């Protein structure tokens, strides 16, 4: 039975490997943090050695992934309420802790109600199908996250796509979508490969003009963007206006697991009735919900982490530009160092790791052809010394490989 299929799989895997797209997991042997230890494969015995590196590729924007207060909150709740829920939310998987977290998220975003999911992938996957039918339309940014794309695919609504952040194109698509009954514009808050923010003010304006709702995924923007880290709705002074916001607890908000959809009361209500990942997937553990509540408490009690993240990002971008690097304009904690050439991006990333700097090089098909880059993700947890080491390592290798401005 398996033989033919096995050959087929082996060939596919080989094709992936030959295209240089084979993904290997990189093993970390410490908590997630700005400074970590990773396993490095080697030919010697023992076959792996450990290397200390400064981490610039986690979504740990506020440095909360190993935060003591969150760990304590999780431990205390586990002692009090046990390990797992062994149920979906509507059968017997809802504790007061889940309700409280939903309330805290609504307060944070200035929305009417919130529904939790196991992940934002599920929040997006289960968002559109319950709300829209074949009579309706979704107008989606071309660079939206895979989970939005999948969510749109699972829904019968007519699909329109507009070029990334291109408001003329969005308007064209909205004109076409007048043929349908209801319309939702779907966009990421921050696009993860460039670090650019969606033009939410203009999107909202067009939504009013063409009678559409707006959905924004704040996964990379919440906790990061806006003076107090309340996301793109804060940045554009649009709190409470957007109908639907989705987000994750897996990035700035502690880096664990969990997703949410927050917005208009009736939308959330209907998702509780019909959203499949909510109805048919397990409830998040009480300890995760408790740490989530603590996360929002930390972020509202002081602006220290948000301020430090903004300072760190501004410092890093400015120094890298001054060093002669080609940096994509960013309004987030994502800094794309453009190298254009795929092979160069891999060579550069490997050389950085030798220097103890942990980053990822991205190239086609993750980014457009000829747009290879190294993505640096800055965190509030990075010390000035760690940022300086990173900049120095970039400069050293950039000089050696001739990619600095004037050096080519
Ligand atoms: C990371 C991410 C997700 C997925 O979040 P999870 O909670 O890890 O499933 C969804 N949307 C966007 C835009 C993301 O960046």
mmCIF file of C-alpha atoms and ligand atoms in Angstrom:
data_model
loop_
_atom_site.group_PDB
_atom_site.id
_atom_site.type_symbol
_atom_site.label_atom_id
_atom_site.label_comp_id
_atom_site.label_asym_id
_atom_site.label_seq_id
_atom_site.Cartn_x
_atom_site.Cartn_y
_atom_site.Cartn_z
ATOM 1 C CA UNK A 1 0.000 0.000 0.000
ATOM 2 C CA UNK A 2 2.516 2.534 1.192
ATOM 3 C CA UNK A 3 5.322 1.889 -1.315
ATOM 4 C CA UNK A 4 4.136 4.076 -4.192
ATOM 5 C CA UNK A 5 3.004 6.846 -1.929
ATOM 6 C CA UNK A 6 6.312 6.677 -0.039
ATOM 7 C CA UNK A 7 8.252 7.129 -3.301
ATOM 8 C CA UNK A 8 6.057 10.060 -4.164
ATOM 9 C CA UNK A 9 6.693 11.672 -0.782
ATOM 10 C CA UNK A 10 10.423 11.035 -0.974
ATOM 11 C CA UNK A 11 10.544 12.699 -4.369
ATOM 12 C CA UNK A 12 8.565 15.696 -3.142
ATOM 13 C CA UNK A 13 10.860 16.065 -0.130
ATOM 14 C CA UNK A 14 13.881 15.854 -2.400
ATOM 15 C CA UNK A 15 12.447 18.586 -4.628
ATOM 16 C CA UNK A 16 11.934 20.803 -1.582
ATOM 17 C CA UNK A 17 15.507 20.145 -0.476
ATOM 18 C CA UNK A 18 16.951 20.797 -3.952
ATOM 19 C CA UNK A 19 15.076 24.076 -4.192
ATOM 20 C CA UNK A 20 16.780 25.053 -0.940
ATOM 21 C CA UNK A 21 13.393 25.358 0.789
ATOM 22 C CA UNK A 22 13.670 22.500 3.264
ATOM 23 C CA UNK A 23 12.850 23.801 6.732
ATOM 24 C CA UNK A 24 14.800 22.462 9.657
ATOM 25 C CA UNK A 25 13.777 23.090 13.225
ATOM 26 C CA UNK A 26 16.407 24.858 15.244
ATOM 27 C CA UNK A 27 16.560 23.582 18.800
ATOM 28 C CA UNK A 28 16.723 25.987 21.740
ATOM 29 C CA UNK A 29 17.752 24.653 25.143
ATOM 30 C CA UNK A 30 16.850 27.654 27.297
ATOM 31 C CA UNK A 31 13.657 29.660 27.902
ATOM 32 C CA UNK A 32 12.652 31.968 25.055
ATOM 33 C CA UNK A 33 14.390 35.286 25.654
ATOM 34 C CA UNK A 34 16.608 37.950 24.095
ATOM 35 C CA UNK A 35 19.603 35.783 24.989
ATOM 36 C CA UNK A 36 19.252 32.054 24.339
ATOM 37 C CA UNK A 37 21.300 28.886 23.866
ATOM 38 C CA UNK A 38 20.833 26.861 20.701
ATOM 39 C CA UNK A 39 22.010 23.432 19.616
ATOM 40 C CA UNK A 40 24.436 23.545 16.709
ATOM 41 C CA UNK A 41 24.851 20.323 14.739
ATOM 42 C CA UNK A 42 28.493 19.344 14.317
ATOM 43 C CA UNK A 43 30.581 16.434 13.011
ATOM 44 C CA UNK A 44 32.380 15.980 16.295
ATOM 45 C CA UNK A 45 31.369 13.843 19.300
ATOM 46 C CA UNK A 46 29.049 14.720 20.925
ATOM 47 C CA UNK A 47 27.338 15.518 17.659
ATOM 48 C CA UNK A 48 25.789 18.741 18.901
ATOM 49 C CA UNK A 49 27.318 21.626 20.725
ATOM 50 C CA UNK A 50 25.538 24.509 22.364
ATOM 51 C CA UNK A 51 25.991 28.106 21.346
ATOM 52 C CA UNK A 52 24.911 31.256 23.108
ATOM 53 C CA UNK A 53 23.207 33.684 20.758
ATOM 54 C CA UNK A 54 21.301 36.936 20.939
ATOM 55 C CA UNK A 55 17.847 36.284 19.579
ATOM 56 C CA UNK A 56 16.481 38.587 16.877
ATOM 57 C CA UNK A 57 13.889 36.297 15.308
ATOM 58 C CA UNK A 58 11.258 35.755 18.009
ATOM 59 C CA UNK A 59 7.851 37.443 18.083
ATOM 60 C CA UNK A 60 8.656 38.147 21.728
ATOM 61 C CA UNK A 61 8.205 41.887 21.157
ATOM 62 C CA UNK A 62 7.635 42.881 24.759
ATOM 63 C CA UNK A 63 10.002 40.299 26.217
ATOM 64 C CA UNK A 64 7.181 38.632 28.165
ATOM 65 C CA UNK A 65 7.883 35.040 27.089
ATOM 66 C CA UNK A 66 9.937 34.372 30.250
ATOM 67 C CA UNK A 67 8.350 37.051 32.433
ATOM 68 C CA UNK A 68 8.322 36.077 36.122
ATOM 69 C CA UNK A 69 4.914 37.591 36.846
ATOM 70 C CA UNK A 70 3.305 35.629 34.011
ATOM 71 C CA UNK A 71 4.978 32.410 35.146
ATOM 72 C CA UNK A 72 3.741 32.994 38.698
ATOM 73 C CA UNK A 73 0.213 33.789 37.510
ATOM 74 C CA UNK A 74 0.164 30.614 35.424
ATOM 75 C CA UNK A 75 1.500 28.460 38.277
ATOM 76 C CA UNK A 76 -0.956 29.867 40.792
ATOM 77 C CA UNK A 77 -3.903 29.278 38.474
ATOM 78 C CA UNK A 78 -2.763 25.747 37.688
ATOM 79 C CA UNK A 79 -2.692 24.972 41.430
ATOM 80 C CA UNK A 80 -6.092 26.554 41.872
ATOM 81 C CA UNK A 81 -7.934 25.348 38.778
ATOM 82 C CA UNK A 82 -6.023 22.367 37.470
ATOM 83 C CA UNK A 83 -4.167 21.552 34.271
ATOM 84 C CA UNK A 84 -6.670 21.276 31.429
ATOM 85 C CA UNK A 85 -10.328 21.703 30.573
ATOM 86 C CA UNK A 86 -10.966 18.507 28.580
ATOM 87 C CA UNK A 87 -13.862 20.196 26.830
ATOM 88 C CA UNK A 88 -14.817 22.745 24.259
ATOM 89 C CA UNK A 89 -16.079 26.039 25.610
ATOM 90 C CA UNK A 90 -19.815 25.501 25.275
ATOM 91 C CA UNK A 91 -19.995 22.026 26.839
ATOM 92 C CA UNK A 92 -17.982 22.301 30.061
ATOM 93 C CA UNK A 93 -14.801 24.154 29.057
ATOM 94 C CA UNK A 94 -15.543 27.651 30.315
ATOM 95 C CA UNK A 95 -14.194 28.840 33.663
ATOM 96 C CA UNK A 96 -14.603 32.335 35.077
ATOM 97 C CA UNK A 97 -10.937 32.872 34.087
ATOM 98 C CA UNK A 98 -11.852 32.521 30.399
ATOM 99 C CA UNK A 99 -14.711 35.004 30.754
ATOM 100 C CA UNK A 100 -12.423 37.413 32.597
ATOM 101 C CA UNK A 101 -9.742 37.232 29.890
ATOM 102 C CA UNK A 102 -12.380 37.934 27.228
ATOM 103 C CA UNK A 103 -13.512 40.974 29.193
ATOM 104 C CA UNK A 104 -9.927 42.199 29.635
ATOM 105 C CA UNK A 105 -9.267 41.904 25.885
ATOM 106 C CA UNK A 106 -12.477 43.836 25.075
ATOM 107 C CA UNK A 107 -11.388 46.587 27.486
ATOM 108 C CA UNK A 108 -7.903 46.694 25.956
ATOM 109 C CA UNK A 109 -9.201 47.200 22.414
ATOM 110 C CA UNK A 110 -12.272 49.233 23.336
ATOM 111 C CA UNK A 111 -14.581 46.650 21.761
ATOM 112 C CA UNK A 112 -17.952 45.218 22.789
ATOM 113 C CA UNK A 113 -17.164 41.528 23.212
ATOM 114 C CA UNK A 114 -14.422 38.921 22.668
ATOM 115 C CA UNK A 115 -14.277 35.219 21.827
ATOM 116 C CA UNK A 116 -11.175 33.134 22.605
ATOM 117 C CA UNK A 117 -9.688 30.476 20.337
ATOM 118 C CA UNK A 118 -6.791 28.048 20.697
ATOM 119 C CA UNK A 119 -4.807 30.231 18.271
ATOM 120 C CA UNK A 120 -5.249 33.218 15.984
ATOM 121 C CA UNK A 121 -4.962 30.765 13.111
ATOM 122 C CA UNK A 122 -8.267 29.353 14.381
ATOM 123 C CA UNK A 123 -9.762 32.785 15.004
ATOM 124 C CA UNK A 124 -9.146 33.694 11.345
ATOM 125 C CA UNK A 125 -10.007 30.219 10.083
ATOM 126 C CA UNK A 126 -13.384 30.326 11.807
ATOM 127 C CA UNK A 127 -14.239 33.960 11.207
ATOM 128 C CA UNK A 128 -15.715 34.398 7.746
ATOM 129 C CA UNK A 129 -17.741 31.240 7.141
ATOM 130 C CA UNK A 130 -20.266 31.857 9.949
ATOM 131 C CA UNK A 131 -20.795 35.494 8.964
ATOM 132 C CA UNK A 132 -20.982 35.510 5.172
ATOM 133 C CA UNK A 133 -22.626 33.490 2.388
ATOM 134 C CA UNK A 134 -22.221 33.220 -1.390
ATOM 135 C CA UNK A 135 -24.223 36.450 -1.642
ATOM 136 C CA UNK A 136 -21.446 38.399 0.118
ATOM 137 C CA UNK A 137 -17.868 39.499 -0.593
ATOM 138 C CA UNK A 138 -14.459 39.554 1.105
ATOM 139 C CA UNK A 139 -11.882 42.041 -0.132
ATOM 140 C CA UNK A 140 -8.470 40.872 1.049
ATOM 141 C CA UNK A 141 -4.998 42.461 1.013
ATOM 142 C CA UNK A 142 -2.631 40.440 -1.196
ATOM 143 C CA UNK A 143 -0.092 40.059 1.615
ATOM 144 C CA UNK A 144 -2.502 38.872 4.290
ATOM 145 C CA UNK A 145 -1.424 36.073 6.631
ATOM 146 C CA UNK A 146 -1.996 32.443 5.590
ATOM 147 C CA UNK A 147 -4.692 32.025 8.239
ATOM 148 C CA UNK A 148 -6.797 34.826 6.738
ATOM 149 C CA UNK A 149 -6.353 33.293 3.306
ATOM 150 C CA UNK A 150 -7.498 29.909 4.652
ATOM 151 C CA UNK A 151 -10.428 31.494 6.479
ATOM 152 C CA UNK A 152 -11.511 33.169 3.247
ATOM 153 C CA UNK A 153 -11.194 29.864 1.382
ATOM 154 C CA UNK A 154 -13.489 28.145 3.877
ATOM 155 C CA UNK A 155 -16.201 30.712 3.216
ATOM 156 C CA UNK A 156 -18.489 30.820 0.169
ATOM 157 C CA UNK A 157 -18.312 34.600 -0.199
ATOM 158 C CA UNK A 158 -17.018 36.053 -3.478
ATOM 159 C CA UNK A 159 -13.294 36.892 -3.163
ATOM 160 C CA UNK A 160 -11.551 40.043 -4.240
ATOM 161 C CA UNK A 161 -7.868 40.788 -3.717
ATOM 162 C CA UNK A 162 -6.085 44.152 -3.699
ATOM 163 C CA UNK A 163 -2.354 44.884 -3.933
ATOM 164 C CA UNK A 164 -0.667 45.381 -0.557
ATOM 165 C CA UNK A 165 -1.826 48.646 0.998
ATOM 166 C CA UNK A 166 -2.899 49.954 -2.422
ATOM 167 C CA UNK A 167 -5.953 52.142 -1.833
ATOM 168 C CA UNK A 168 -6.656 52.737 -5.525
ATOM 169 C CA UNK A 169 -6.818 49.004 -6.059
ATOM 170 C CA UNK A 170 -8.959 48.547 -2.937
ATOM 171 C CA UNK A 171 -11.388 51.128 -4.280
ATOM 172 C CA UNK A 172 -11.555 49.307 -7.635
ATOM 173 C CA UNK A 173 -12.318 46.035 -5.891
ATOM 174 C CA UNK A 174 -14.925 47.679 -3.655
ATOM 175 C CA UNK A 175 -16.680 49.016 -6.763
ATOM 176 C CA UNK A 176 -16.841 45.494 -8.193
ATOM 177 C CA UNK A 177 -17.989 44.123 -4.840
ATOM 178 C CA UNK A 178 -21.060 46.362 -4.924
ATOM 179 C CA UNK A 179 -22.602 43.428 -6.786
ATOM 180 C CA UNK A 180 -22.749 41.529 -3.499
ATOM 181 C CA UNK A 181 -24.950 41.979 -0.426
ATOM 182 C CA UNK A 182 -22.436 42.544 2.411
ATOM 183 C CA UNK A 183 -18.699 43.245 2.158
ATOM 184 C CA UNK A 184 -15.791 42.765 4.587
ATOM 185 C CA UNK A 185 -12.355 44.260 3.947
ATOM 186 C CA UNK A 186 -9.714 42.021 5.583
ATOM 187 C CA UNK A 187 -6.189 43.191 6.374
ATOM 188 C CA UNK A 188 -3.197 42.467 8.569
ATOM 189 C CA UNK A 189 -2.371 45.322 10.956
ATOM 190 C CA UNK A 190 1.360 44.904 10.389
ATOM 191 C CA UNK A 191 2.648 42.880 7.448
ATOM 192 C CA UNK A 192 5.233 40.486 8.771
ATOM 193 C CA UNK A 193 7.791 40.526 5.967
ATOM 194 C CA UNK A 194 8.173 44.303 5.555
ATOM 195 C CA UNK A 195 6.992 45.604 8.933
ATOM 196 C CA UNK A 196 4.687 48.154 7.281
ATOM 197 C CA UNK A 197 1.371 49.095 8.872
ATOM 198 C CA UNK A 198 -1.879 48.884 6.911
ATOM 199 C CA UNK A 199 -3.376 52.316 6.063
ATOM 200 C CA UNK A 200 -6.314 51.679 8.378
ATOM 201 C CA UNK A 201 -7.612 55.256 8.282
ATOM 202 C CA UNK A 202 -7.923 55.179 4.493
ATOM 203 C CA UNK A 203 -9.294 51.645 4.505
ATOM 204 C CA UNK A 204 -11.977 52.745 6.956
ATOM 205 C CA UNK A 205 -12.806 55.779 4.841
ATOM 206 C CA UNK A 206 -13.290 53.603 1.762
ATOM 207 C CA UNK A 207 -15.324 51.150 3.841
ATOM 208 C CA UNK A 208 -17.712 53.978 4.750
ATOM 209 C CA UNK A 209 -17.923 55.141 1.153
ATOM 210 C CA UNK A 210 -18.577 51.661 -0.241
ATOM 211 C CA UNK A 211 -20.614 50.253 2.609
ATOM 212 C CA UNK A 212 -18.172 47.631 3.865
ATOM 213 C CA UNK A 213 -17.095 46.275 7.261
ATOM 214 C CA UNK A 214 -13.425 46.216 8.290
ATOM 215 C CA UNK A 215 -11.538 43.290 9.798
ATOM 216 C CA UNK A 216 -7.967 43.815 10.986
ATOM 217 C CA UNK A 217 -5.613 41.118 12.274
ATOM 218 C CA UNK A 218 -3.510 42.703 15.030
ATOM 219 C CA UNK A 219 -1.183 39.725 15.570
ATOM 220 C CA UNK A 220 2.048 41.640 14.802
ATOM 221 C CA UNK A 221 0.709 45.067 15.767
ATOM 222 C CA UNK A 222 -1.030 44.624 19.121
ATOM 223 C CA UNK A 223 1.328 45.367 21.994
ATOM 224 C CA UNK A 224 3.728 46.955 19.498
ATOM 225 C CA UNK A 225 2.132 49.704 17.421
ATOM 226 C CA UNK A 226 0.680 52.882 18.927
ATOM 227 C CA UNK A 227 2.031 54.962 21.787
ATOM 228 C CA UNK A 228 0.705 52.554 24.425
ATOM 229 C CA UNK A 229 0.875 49.441 22.237
ATOM 230 C CA UNK A 230 -2.853 49.185 21.671
ATOM 231 C CA UNK A 231 -2.312 48.401 18.006
ATOM 232 C CA UNK A 232 -3.203 50.025 14.698
ATOM 233 C CA UNK A 233 -6.528 51.299 15.985
ATOM 234 C CA UNK A 234 -4.554 53.368 18.495
ATOM 235 C CA UNK A 235 -2.053 54.517 15.866
ATOM 236 C CA UNK A 236 -4.871 55.884 13.684
ATOM 237 C CA UNK A 237 -6.969 57.058 16.614
ATOM 238 C CA UNK A 238 -9.761 54.690 15.616
ATOM 239 C CA UNK A 239 -10.518 52.831 18.826
ATOM 240 C CA UNK A 240 -13.881 51.097 18.762
ATOM 241 C CA UNK A 241 -14.530 51.882 15.091
ATOM 242 C CA UNK A 242 -13.352 48.757 13.324
ATOM 243 C CA UNK A 243 -16.017 46.026 13.442
ATOM 244 C CA UNK A 244 -13.686 43.022 13.792
ATOM 245 C CA UNK A 245 -10.192 42.638 15.292
ATOM 246 C CA UNK A 246 -8.355 39.335 15.562
ATOM 247 C CA UNK A 247 -5.137 38.722 17.456
ATOM 248 C CA UNK A 248 -2.857 36.269 19.217
ATOM 249 C CA UNK A 249 -1.489 35.711 22.706
ATOM 250 C CA UNK A 250 1.480 34.066 20.984
ATOM 251 C CA UNK A 251 3.469 37.168 20.068
ATOM 252 C CA UNK A 252 3.757 40.410 22.079
ATOM 253 C CA UNK A 253 1.128 39.265 24.596
ATOM 254 C CA UNK A 254 3.288 36.688 26.370
ATOM 255 C CA UNK A 255 4.315 34.428 23.505
ATOM 256 C CA UNK A 256 2.336 31.406 24.671
ATOM 257 C CA UNK A 257 -0.775 30.206 22.806
ATOM 258 C CA UNK A 258 -4.280 31.471 22.268
ATOM 259 C CA UNK A 259 -6.107 33.673 19.811
ATOM 260 C CA UNK A 260 -9.127 35.918 19.883
ATOM 261 C CA UNK A 261 -11.685 37.769 17.830
ATOM 262 C CA UNK A 262 -12.959 40.976 19.370
ATOM 263 C CA UNK A 263 -15.487 43.478 18.062
ATOM 264 C CA UNK A 264 -19.189 44.109 17.667
ATOM 265 C CA UNK A 265 -21.407 42.213 20.082
ATOM 266 C CA UNK A 266 -23.629 40.456 17.527
ATOM 267 C CA UNK A 267 -20.642 39.330 15.452
ATOM 268 C CA UNK A 268 -19.009 37.712 18.494
ATOM 269 C CA UNK A 269 -22.336 36.244 19.545
ATOM 270 C CA UNK A 270 -22.843 34.577 16.181
ATOM 271 C CA UNK A 271 -19.258 33.243 16.216
ATOM 272 C CA UNK A 272 -20.072 31.544 19.548
ATOM 273 C CA UNK A 273 -23.002 29.849 17.818
ATOM 274 C CA UNK A 274 -21.366 28.878 14.536
ATOM 275 C CA UNK A 275 -17.578 29.259 14.434
ATOM 276 C CA UNK A 276 -16.204 25.770 13.918
ATOM 277 C CA UNK A 277 -12.769 26.054 15.620
ATOM 278 C CA UNK A 278 -14.611 27.426 18.671
ATOM 279 C CA UNK A 279 -17.300 24.743 18.658
ATOM 280 C CA UNK A 280 -15.088 21.762 17.874
ATOM 281 C CA UNK A 281 -11.708 22.468 19.485
ATOM 282 C CA UNK A 282 -10.549 22.407 23.081
ATOM 283 C CA UNK A 283 -10.655 25.336 25.450
ATOM 284 C CA UNK A 284 -7.331 26.980 26.392
ATOM 285 C CA UNK A 285 -5.999 25.873 29.813
ATOM 286 C CA UNK A 286 -6.837 28.053 32.836
ATOM 287 C CA UNK A 287 -3.139 28.843 33.430
ATOM 288 C CA UNK A 288 -2.841 30.330 29.923
ATOM 289 C CA UNK A 289 -5.963 32.433 30.460
ATOM 290 C CA UNK A 290 -4.635 33.640 33.836
ATOM 291 C CA UNK A 291 -1.257 34.593 32.361
ATOM 292 C CA UNK A 292 -3.160 36.362 29.584
ATOM 293 C CA UNK A 293 -5.046 38.454 32.131
ATOM 294 C CA UNK A 294 -1.748 39.282 33.850
ATOM 295 C CA UNK A 295 -0.237 40.328 30.499
ATOM 296 C CA UNK A 296 -2.892 42.981 29.948
ATOM 297 C CA UNK A 297 -2.526 44.101 33.568
ATOM 298 C CA UNK A 298 1.218 44.633 33.027
ATOM 299 C CA UNK A 299 0.626 46.575 29.800
ATOM 300 C CA UNK A 300 -1.994 48.883 31.262
ATOM 301 C CA UNK A 301 -0.314 49.516 34.613
ATOM 302 C CA UNK A 302 2.784 51.018 32.970
ATOM 303 C CA UNK A 303 4.046 51.906 29.512
ATOM 304 C CA UNK A 304 7.596 50.841 30.316
ATOM 305 C CA UNK A 305 7.806 47.828 27.995
ATOM 306 C CA UNK A 306 6.077 49.576 25.101
ATOM 307 C CA UNK A 307 8.364 52.613 25.491
ATOM 308 C CA UNK A 308 11.457 50.442 25.613
ATOM 309 C CA UNK A 309 10.391 48.541 22.490
ATOM 310 C CA UNK A 310 9.848 51.794 20.598
ATOM 311 C CA UNK A 311 13.192 53.185 21.775
ATOM 312 C CA UNK A 312 15.002 49.967 20.869
ATOM 313 C CA UNK A 313 13.439 49.806 17.415
ATOM 314 C CA UNK A 314 14.166 53.455 16.616
ATOM 315 C CA UNK A 315 17.757 53.056 17.842
ATOM 316 C CA UNK A 316 18.340 49.889 15.827
ATOM 317 C CA UNK A 317 16.866 51.216 12.584
ATOM 318 C CA UNK A 318 18.756 54.498 12.823
ATOM 319 C CA UNK A 319 22.124 52.835 13.506
ATOM 320 C CA UNK A 320 21.614 50.282 10.747
ATOM 321 C CA UNK A 321 20.771 52.998 8.224
ATOM 322 C CA UNK A 322 23.785 55.007 9.344
ATOM 323 C CA UNK A 323 25.936 51.907 8.843
ATOM 324 C CA UNK A 324 24.780 51.873 5.211
ATOM 325 C CA UNK A 325 22.164 49.129 5.229
ATOM 326 C CA UNK A 326 19.107 49.237 3.029
ATOM 327 C CA UNK A 327 16.206 49.027 5.502
ATOM 328 C CA UNK A 328 12.540 48.829 4.486
ATOM 329 C CA UNK A 329 10.482 51.648 5.993
ATOM 330 C CA UNK A 330 8.960 50.173 9.152
ATOM 331 C CA UNK A 331 6.346 51.315 11.663
ATOM 332 C CA UNK A 332 6.605 48.183 13.779
ATOM 333 C CA UNK A 333 9.297 46.141 15.548
ATOM 334 C CA UNK A 334 10.073 44.305 12.314
ATOM 335 C CA UNK A 335 13.138 45.525 10.485
ATOM 336 C CA UNK A 336 13.748 44.102 7.002
ATOM 337 C CA UNK A 337 17.417 44.372 6.018
ATOM 338 C CA UNK A 338 17.298 44.144 2.239
ATOM 339 C CA UNK A 339 19.915 41.998 0.504
ATOM 340 C CA UNK A 340 17.845 41.114 -2.619
ATOM 341 C CA UNK A 341 19.855 37.990 -3.471
ATOM 342 C CA UNK A 342 18.585 34.674 -2.009
ATOM 343 C CA UNK A 343 21.979 33.015 -1.638
ATOM 344 C CA UNK A 344 23.460 36.133 -0.089
ATOM 345 C CA UNK A 345 20.652 36.254 2.494
ATOM 346 C CA UNK A 346 21.433 32.698 3.589
ATOM 347 C CA UNK A 347 25.190 33.289 3.636
ATOM 348 C CA UNK A 348 24.671 36.479 5.622
ATOM 349 C CA UNK A 349 22.381 34.826 8.194
ATOM 350 C CA UNK A 350 24.818 31.931 8.669
ATOM 351 C CA UNK A 351 27.720 34.346 9.160
ATOM 352 C CA UNK A 352 25.664 36.275 11.722
ATOM 353 C CA UNK A 353 25.049 33.117 13.684
ATOM 354 C CA UNK A 354 28.808 32.521 13.787
ATOM 355 C CA UNK A 355 28.957 35.946 15.421
ATOM 356 C CA UNK A 356 26.290 34.930 17.935
ATOM 357 C CA UNK A 357 23.408 36.789 16.275
ATOM 358 C CA UNK A 358 20.299 34.740 15.607
ATOM 359 C CA UNK A 359 18.186 35.935 12.661
ATOM 360 C CA UNK A 360 16.354 34.461 9.687
ATOM 361 C CA UNK A 361 16.997 35.134 6.017
ATOM 362 C CA UNK A 362 13.887 35.074 3.841
ATOM 363 C CA UNK A 363 13.747 34.629 0.088
ATOM 364 C CA UNK A 364 11.354 33.543 -2.655
ATOM 365 C CA UNK A 365 8.628 32.272 -2.325
ATOM 366 C CA UNK A 366 8.232 33.713 1.195
ATOM 367 C CA UNK A 367 9.006 37.164 -0.241
ATOM 368 C CA UNK A 368 8.851 38.231 -3.928
ATOM 369 C CA UNK A 369 11.562 37.072 -6.345
ATOM 370 C CA UNK A 370 14.708 39.220 -6.006
ATOM 371 C CA UNK A 371 13.568 40.664 -2.666
ATOM 372 C CA UNK A 372 15.605 38.455 -0.291
ATOM 373 C CA UNK A 373 16.239 39.923 3.108
ATOM 374 C CA UNK A 374 17.099 39.314 6.721
ATOM 375 C CA UNK A 375 14.245 40.027 9.070
ATOM 376 C CA UNK A 376 15.286 41.433 12.421
ATOM 377 C CA UNK A 377 12.678 41.485 15.177
ATOM 378 C CA UNK A 378 13.446 43.906 17.964
ATOM 379 C CA UNK A 379 12.236 43.285 21.511
ATOM 380 C CA UNK A 380 11.793 45.368 24.646
ATOM 381 C CA UNK A 381 13.990 42.723 26.277
ATOM 382 C CA UNK A 382 17.045 43.619 24.171
ATOM 383 C CA UNK A 383 19.636 45.579 26.100
ATOM 384 C CA UNK A 384 21.523 48.405 24.432
ATOM 385 C CA UNK A 385 24.595 46.164 24.546
ATOM 386 C CA UNK A 386 22.769 43.373 22.691
ATOM 387 C CA UNK A 387 21.553 45.817 20.041
ATOM 388 C CA UNK A 388 25.081 47.206 19.623
ATOM 389 C CA UNK A 389 26.520 43.699 19.236
ATOM 390 C CA UNK A 390 23.950 42.965 16.558
ATOM 391 C CA UNK A 391 24.691 46.182 14.666
ATOM 392 C CA UNK A 392 28.443 45.552 14.927
ATOM 393 C CA UNK A 393 28.069 41.990 13.606
ATOM 394 C CA UNK A 394 25.868 43.168 10.731
ATOM 395 C CA UNK A 395 28.405 45.852 9.870
ATOM 396 C CA UNK A 396 31.345 43.445 9.996
ATOM 397 C CA UNK A 397 29.675 40.920 7.693
ATOM 398 C CA UNK A 398 28.085 43.599 5.532
ATOM 399 C CA UNK A 399 31.542 45.053 4.912
ATOM 400 C CA UNK A 400 33.016 41.643 4.170
ATOM 401 C CA UNK A 401 30.241 40.727 1.748
ATOM 402 C CA UNK A 402 30.190 44.185 0.171
ATOM 403 C CA UNK A 403 26.543 45.047 0.754
ATOM 404 C CA UNK A 404 26.909 48.369 2.547
ATOM 405 C CA UNK A 405 26.007 51.513 0.628
ATOM 406 C CA UNK A 406 29.021 52.598 -1.378
ATOM 407 C CA UNK A 407 30.661 49.225 -0.793
ATOM 408 C CA UNK A 408 29.127 47.319 -3.679
HETATM 409 C C1 LIG B 1 1.180 34.790 13.831
HETATM 410 C C2 LIG B 1 -0.022 35.211 13.117
HETATM 411 C C3 LIG B 1 -1.202 34.473 13.181
HETATM 412 C C4 LIG B 1 -1.281 33.151 13.882
HETATM 413 O O1 LIG B 1 -1.306 33.311 15.266
HETATM 414 P P1 LIG B 1 -1.282 32.011 16.184
HETATM 415 O O2 LIG B 1 -1.954 32.440 17.441
HETATM 416 O O3 LIG B 1 0.142 31.647 16.352
HETATM 417 O O4 LIG B 1 -2.045 30.953 15.458
HETATM 418 C C5 LIG B 1 -2.323 34.968 12.537
HETATM 419 N N1 LIG B 1 -2.286 36.133 11.841
HETATM 420 C C6 LIG B 1 -1.165 36.851 11.748
HETATM 421 C C7 LIG B 1 -1.174 38.126 10.978
HETATM 422 C C8 LIG B 1 0.001 36.417 12.366
HETATM 423 O O5 LIG B 1 1.116 37.137 12.244
#
